[in-house]
Short mmCIF file of C-alpha atoms and ligand atoms in Angstrom, two decimals:
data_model
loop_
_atom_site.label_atom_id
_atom_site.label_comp_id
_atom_site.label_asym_id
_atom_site.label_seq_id
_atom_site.Cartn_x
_atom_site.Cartn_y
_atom_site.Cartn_z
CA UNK A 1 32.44 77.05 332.50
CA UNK A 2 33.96 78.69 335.42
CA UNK A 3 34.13 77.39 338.98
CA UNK A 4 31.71 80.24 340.78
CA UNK A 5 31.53 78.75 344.66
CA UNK A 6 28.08 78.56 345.91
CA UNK A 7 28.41 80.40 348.93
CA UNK A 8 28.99 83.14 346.51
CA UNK A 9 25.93 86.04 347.11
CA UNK A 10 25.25 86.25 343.38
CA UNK A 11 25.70 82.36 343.24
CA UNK A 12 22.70 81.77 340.52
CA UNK A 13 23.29 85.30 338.79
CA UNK A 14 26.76 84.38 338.18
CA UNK A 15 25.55 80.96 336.88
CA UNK A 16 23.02 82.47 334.52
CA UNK A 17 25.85 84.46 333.06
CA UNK A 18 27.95 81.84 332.62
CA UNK A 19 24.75 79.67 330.65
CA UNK A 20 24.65 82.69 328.49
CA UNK A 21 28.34 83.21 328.04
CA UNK A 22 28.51 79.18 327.20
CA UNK A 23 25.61 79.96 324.89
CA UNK A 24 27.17 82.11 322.91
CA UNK A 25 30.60 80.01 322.88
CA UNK A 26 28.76 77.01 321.14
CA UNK A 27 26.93 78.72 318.98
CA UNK A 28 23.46 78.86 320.61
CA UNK A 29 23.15 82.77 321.58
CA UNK A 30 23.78 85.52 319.76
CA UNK A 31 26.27 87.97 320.85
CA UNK A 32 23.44 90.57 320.94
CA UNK A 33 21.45 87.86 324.28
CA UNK A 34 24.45 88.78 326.34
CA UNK A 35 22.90 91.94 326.31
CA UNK A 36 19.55 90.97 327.00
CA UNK A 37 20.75 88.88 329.61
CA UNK A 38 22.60 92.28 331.35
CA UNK A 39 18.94 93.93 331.36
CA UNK A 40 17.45 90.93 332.84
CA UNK A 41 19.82 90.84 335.02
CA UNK A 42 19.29 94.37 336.31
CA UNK A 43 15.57 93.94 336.48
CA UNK A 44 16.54 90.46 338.97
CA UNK A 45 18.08 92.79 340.92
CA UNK A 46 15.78 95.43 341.67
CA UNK A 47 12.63 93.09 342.31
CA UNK A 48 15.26 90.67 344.84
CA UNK A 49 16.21 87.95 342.86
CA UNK A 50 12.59 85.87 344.10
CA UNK A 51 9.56 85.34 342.32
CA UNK A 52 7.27 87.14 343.98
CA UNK A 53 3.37 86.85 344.60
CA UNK A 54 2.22 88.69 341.76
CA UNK A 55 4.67 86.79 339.28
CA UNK A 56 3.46 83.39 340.95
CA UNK A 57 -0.19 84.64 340.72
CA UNK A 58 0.75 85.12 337.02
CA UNK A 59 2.23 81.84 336.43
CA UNK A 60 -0.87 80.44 337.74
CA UNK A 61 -3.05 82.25 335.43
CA UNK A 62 -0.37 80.76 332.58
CA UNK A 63 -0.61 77.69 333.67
CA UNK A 64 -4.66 77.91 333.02
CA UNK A 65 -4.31 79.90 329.41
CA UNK A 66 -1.82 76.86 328.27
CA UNK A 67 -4.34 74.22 329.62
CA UNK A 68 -7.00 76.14 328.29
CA UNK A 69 -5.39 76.58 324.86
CA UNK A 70 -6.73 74.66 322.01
CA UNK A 71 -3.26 74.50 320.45
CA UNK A 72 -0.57 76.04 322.44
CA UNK A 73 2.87 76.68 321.23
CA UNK A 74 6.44 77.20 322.78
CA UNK A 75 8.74 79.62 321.18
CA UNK A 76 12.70 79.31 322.11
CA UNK A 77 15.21 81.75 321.32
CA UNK A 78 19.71 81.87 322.06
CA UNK A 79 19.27 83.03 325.44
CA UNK A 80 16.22 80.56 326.63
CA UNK A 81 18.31 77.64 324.82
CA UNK A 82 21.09 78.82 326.73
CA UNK A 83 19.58 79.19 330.17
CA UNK A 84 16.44 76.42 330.38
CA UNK A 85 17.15 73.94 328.10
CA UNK A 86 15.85 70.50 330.21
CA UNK A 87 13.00 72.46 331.49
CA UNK A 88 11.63 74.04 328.28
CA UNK A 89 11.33 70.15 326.71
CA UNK A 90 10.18 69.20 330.37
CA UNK A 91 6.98 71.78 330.03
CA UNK A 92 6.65 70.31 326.54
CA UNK A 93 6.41 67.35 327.32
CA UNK A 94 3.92 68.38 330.02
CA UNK A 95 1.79 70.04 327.57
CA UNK A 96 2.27 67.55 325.22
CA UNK A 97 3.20 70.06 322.83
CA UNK A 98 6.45 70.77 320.38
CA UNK A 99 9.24 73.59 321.02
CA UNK A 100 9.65 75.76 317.91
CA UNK A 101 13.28 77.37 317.79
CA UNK A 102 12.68 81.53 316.63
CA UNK A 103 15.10 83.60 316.31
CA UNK A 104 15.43 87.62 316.21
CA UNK A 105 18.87 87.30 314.83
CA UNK A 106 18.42 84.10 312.57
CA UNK A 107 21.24 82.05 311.17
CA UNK A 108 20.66 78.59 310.21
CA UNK A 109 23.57 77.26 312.07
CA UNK A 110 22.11 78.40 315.04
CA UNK A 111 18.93 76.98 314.25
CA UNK A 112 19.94 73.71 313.67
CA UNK A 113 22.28 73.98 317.20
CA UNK A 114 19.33 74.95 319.30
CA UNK A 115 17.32 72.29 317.65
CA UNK A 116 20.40 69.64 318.49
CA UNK A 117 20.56 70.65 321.91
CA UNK A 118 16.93 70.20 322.71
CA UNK A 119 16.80 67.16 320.89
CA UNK A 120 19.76 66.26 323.30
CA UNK A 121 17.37 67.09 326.32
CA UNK A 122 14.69 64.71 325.35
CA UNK A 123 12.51 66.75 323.18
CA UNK A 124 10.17 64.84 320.60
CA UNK A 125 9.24 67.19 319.02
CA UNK A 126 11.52 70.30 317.57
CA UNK A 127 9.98 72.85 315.12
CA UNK A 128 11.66 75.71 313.25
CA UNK A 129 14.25 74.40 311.17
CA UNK A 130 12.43 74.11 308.26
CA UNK A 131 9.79 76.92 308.59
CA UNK A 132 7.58 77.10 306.06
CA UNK A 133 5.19 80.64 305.95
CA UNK A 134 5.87 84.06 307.71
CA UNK A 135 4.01 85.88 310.27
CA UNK A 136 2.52 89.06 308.84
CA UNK A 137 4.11 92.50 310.07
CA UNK A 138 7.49 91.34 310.18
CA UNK A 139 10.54 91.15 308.29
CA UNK A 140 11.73 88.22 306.58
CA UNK A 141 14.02 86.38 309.01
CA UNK A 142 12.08 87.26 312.18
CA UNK A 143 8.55 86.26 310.61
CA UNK A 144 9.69 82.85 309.80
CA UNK A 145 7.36 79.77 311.07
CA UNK A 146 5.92 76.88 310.99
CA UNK A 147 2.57 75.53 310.48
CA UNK A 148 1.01 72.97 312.46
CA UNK A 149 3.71 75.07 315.20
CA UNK A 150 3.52 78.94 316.11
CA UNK A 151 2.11 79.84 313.32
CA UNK A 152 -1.45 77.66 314.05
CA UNK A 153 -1.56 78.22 317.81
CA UNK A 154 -4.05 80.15 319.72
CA UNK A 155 -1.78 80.58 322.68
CA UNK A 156 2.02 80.67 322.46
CA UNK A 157 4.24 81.12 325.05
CA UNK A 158 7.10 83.77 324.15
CA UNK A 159 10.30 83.91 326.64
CA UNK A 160 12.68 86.62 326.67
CA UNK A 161 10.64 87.85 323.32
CA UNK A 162 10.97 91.79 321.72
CA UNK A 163 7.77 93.88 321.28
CA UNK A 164 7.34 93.29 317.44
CA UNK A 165 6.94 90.06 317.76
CA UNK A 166 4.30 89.78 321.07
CA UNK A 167 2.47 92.54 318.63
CA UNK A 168 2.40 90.36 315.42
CA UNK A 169 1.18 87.01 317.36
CA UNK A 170 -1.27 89.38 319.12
CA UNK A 171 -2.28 90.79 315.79
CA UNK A 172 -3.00 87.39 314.54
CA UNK A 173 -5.75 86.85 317.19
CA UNK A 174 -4.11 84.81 319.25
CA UNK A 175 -3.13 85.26 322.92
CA UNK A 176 0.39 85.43 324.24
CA UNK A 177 2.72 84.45 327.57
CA UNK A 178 5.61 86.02 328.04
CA UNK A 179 8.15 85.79 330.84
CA UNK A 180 10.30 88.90 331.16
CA UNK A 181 12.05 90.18 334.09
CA UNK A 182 11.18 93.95 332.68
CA UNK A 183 7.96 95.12 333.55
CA UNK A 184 7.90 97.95 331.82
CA UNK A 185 9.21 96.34 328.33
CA UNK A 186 6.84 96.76 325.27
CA UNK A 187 6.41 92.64 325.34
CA UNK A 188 5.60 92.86 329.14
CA UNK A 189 2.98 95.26 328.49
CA UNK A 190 1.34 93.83 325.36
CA UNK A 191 1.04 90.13 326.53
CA UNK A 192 -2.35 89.14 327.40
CA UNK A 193 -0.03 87.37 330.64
CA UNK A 194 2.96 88.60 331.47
CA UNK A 195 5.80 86.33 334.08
CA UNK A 196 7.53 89.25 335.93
CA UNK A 197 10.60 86.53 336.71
CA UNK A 198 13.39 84.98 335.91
CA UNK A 199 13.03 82.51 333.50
CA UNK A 200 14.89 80.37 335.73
CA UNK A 201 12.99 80.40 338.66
CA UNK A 202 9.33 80.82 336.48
CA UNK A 203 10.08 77.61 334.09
CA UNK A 204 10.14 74.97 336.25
CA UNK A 205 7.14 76.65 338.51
CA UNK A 206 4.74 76.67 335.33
CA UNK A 207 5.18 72.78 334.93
CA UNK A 208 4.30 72.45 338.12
CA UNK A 209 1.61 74.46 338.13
CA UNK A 210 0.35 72.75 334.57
CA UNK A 211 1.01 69.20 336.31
CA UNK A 212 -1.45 70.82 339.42
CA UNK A 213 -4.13 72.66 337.13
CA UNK A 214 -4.66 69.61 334.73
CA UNK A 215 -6.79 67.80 336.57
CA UNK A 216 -9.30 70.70 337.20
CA UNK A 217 -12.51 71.56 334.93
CA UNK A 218 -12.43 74.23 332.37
CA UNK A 219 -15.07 76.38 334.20
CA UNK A 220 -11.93 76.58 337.24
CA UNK A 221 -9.17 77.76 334.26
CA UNK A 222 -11.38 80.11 332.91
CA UNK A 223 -12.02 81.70 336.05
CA UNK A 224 -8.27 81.51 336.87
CA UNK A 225 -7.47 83.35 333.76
CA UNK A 226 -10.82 86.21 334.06
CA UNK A 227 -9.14 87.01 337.67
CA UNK A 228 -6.12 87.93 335.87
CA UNK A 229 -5.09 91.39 334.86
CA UNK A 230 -2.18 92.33 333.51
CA UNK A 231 -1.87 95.82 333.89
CA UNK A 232 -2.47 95.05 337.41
CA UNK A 233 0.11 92.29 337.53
CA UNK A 234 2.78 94.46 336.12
CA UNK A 235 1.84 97.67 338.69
CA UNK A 236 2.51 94.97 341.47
CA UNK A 237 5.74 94.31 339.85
CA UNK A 238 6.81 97.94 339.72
CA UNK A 239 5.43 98.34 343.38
CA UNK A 240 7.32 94.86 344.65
CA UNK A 241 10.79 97.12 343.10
CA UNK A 242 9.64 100.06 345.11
CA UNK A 243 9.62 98.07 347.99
CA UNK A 244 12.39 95.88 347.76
CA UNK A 245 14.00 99.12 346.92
CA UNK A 246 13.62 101.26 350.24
CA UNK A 247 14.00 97.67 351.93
CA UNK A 248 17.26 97.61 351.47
CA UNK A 249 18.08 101.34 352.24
CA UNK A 250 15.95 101.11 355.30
CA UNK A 251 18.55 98.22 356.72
CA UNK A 252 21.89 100.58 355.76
P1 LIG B 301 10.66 95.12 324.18
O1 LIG B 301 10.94 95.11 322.70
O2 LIG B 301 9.58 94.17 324.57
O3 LIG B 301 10.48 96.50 324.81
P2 LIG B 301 13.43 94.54 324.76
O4 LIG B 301 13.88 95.46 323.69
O5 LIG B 301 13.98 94.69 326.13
O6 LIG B 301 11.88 94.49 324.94
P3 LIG B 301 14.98 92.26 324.18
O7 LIG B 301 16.18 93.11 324.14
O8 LIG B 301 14.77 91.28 323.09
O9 LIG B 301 13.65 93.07 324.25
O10 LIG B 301 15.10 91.56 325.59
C1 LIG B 301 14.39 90.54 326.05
C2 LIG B 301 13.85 90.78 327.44
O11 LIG B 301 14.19 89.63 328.21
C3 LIG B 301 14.38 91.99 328.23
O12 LIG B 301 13.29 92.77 328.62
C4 LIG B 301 15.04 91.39 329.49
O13 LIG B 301 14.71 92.12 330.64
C5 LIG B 301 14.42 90.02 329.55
N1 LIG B 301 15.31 89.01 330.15
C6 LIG B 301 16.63 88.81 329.92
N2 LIG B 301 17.10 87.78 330.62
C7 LIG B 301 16.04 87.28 331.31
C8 LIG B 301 15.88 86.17 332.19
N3 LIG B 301 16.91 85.40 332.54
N4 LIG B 301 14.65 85.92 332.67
C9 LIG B 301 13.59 86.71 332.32
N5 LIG B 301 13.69 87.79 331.50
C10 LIG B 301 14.88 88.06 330.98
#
């Protein structure tokens, strides 16, 4: 990968690209996540590179609908493979719970890298290789999963997900996380939570958070999780822009 110095200003941006870039070099990402990874990006940007209150208020509220789930499920794609690897099988493991590779541009080879890799990491427990029934509303390669995996869960957690998929899961009853720098994206907007953050920064703060919440009694989640309100959440988020925004105009 390439040198970047840390005292660089866009130090972990410039490291995220590089993930991504690396990604795609050994076959985890496809071409098309560099581009996903440029919106991100831009969305990073314009709410200050930090997670702010409402995103950490959401994470919290994840935190409870994972702990809360009867069957939870994590969903990895080329671009969260690429960035989180270690901390996607270290919320696993938290949760106690396998990782299920998906893909919205699926190639076995890729498949079977991503599932490599997070074996690699430590992970038990790696779904999606051999998937074995299809969500309903979507086409062949992009409804592929697994039973006992995504395809059973009540709650799955989606990162860096498109719209058609957060709408088939939530078609199916069951109630999805996703964690999307975009606030405004059709996932964002559907997901019963949505992580306004970078996927970097939110990962490792949902662990914690599940490692803090576990102890507490379902009557606590719940409540957690009835505060919540998504629409709300993501209005913060387009607010926390707005303000970040004439922030930074205000000091030039
Ligand atoms: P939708 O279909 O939900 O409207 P989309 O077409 O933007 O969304 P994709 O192109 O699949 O969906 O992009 C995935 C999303 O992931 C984008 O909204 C992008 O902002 C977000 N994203 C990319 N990189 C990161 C990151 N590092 N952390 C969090 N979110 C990210």
């Amino acid at each position: 990968m390439t040198d970047i110095p840390k005292s660089h200003p866009r130090y972990a941006s410039l490291v995220a690209r590089e993930r991504v870039a690396e990604g795609v070099k050994r076959g985890y990402t496809s071409i098309q996540g560099l581009i996903a990874q440029g919106r991100g990006e831009c969305f990073d940007y314009l709410l200050g590179e930090r997670t702010t209150p409402s995103a950490a208020a959401a994470i919290r509220a994840a935190a409870a609908l994972l702990l809360l789930a009867r069957r939870p499920a994590i969903s990895v794609n080329g671009n969260v493979a690429a960035l989180v690897p270690e901390e996607m099988v270290t919320l696993a493991q938290a949760l106690d719970i396998p990782l299920e590779v998906n893909l919205f541009h699926r190639s076995e080879e890729r498949v079977k890298r991503i599932a490599a890799l997070l074996r690699e990491k430590g992970a038990k427990d790696v779904l999606g290789e051999q998937p074995d029934i299809s969500l309903p509303g979507l086409d062949h390669a992009r409804a592929l999963a697994t039973r006992g995996g995504i395809y059973d869960a009540d709650v799955v957690l989606i990162p860096l997900e498109d719209g058609d998929r957060c709408e088939a899961l939530l078609a199916m009853g069951k109630r999805v996380i996703a964690i999307d720098l975009n606030p405004l994206s059709r996932t964002a907007k559907k997901a019963t939570v949505s992580i306004v953050d970078n996927i970097l920064r939110a990962v490792p703060q949902l662990t914690e958070q599940v490692r803090q919440l576990s102890s507490k009694p379902r009557s606590d989640l719940e409540r957690m999780l009835n505060e919540y309100d998504n629409e709300k959440s993501l209005a913060q988020a387009a607010q926390d822009i707005r303000e970040h925004l004439s922030s930074q105009f205000q000091q030039a």
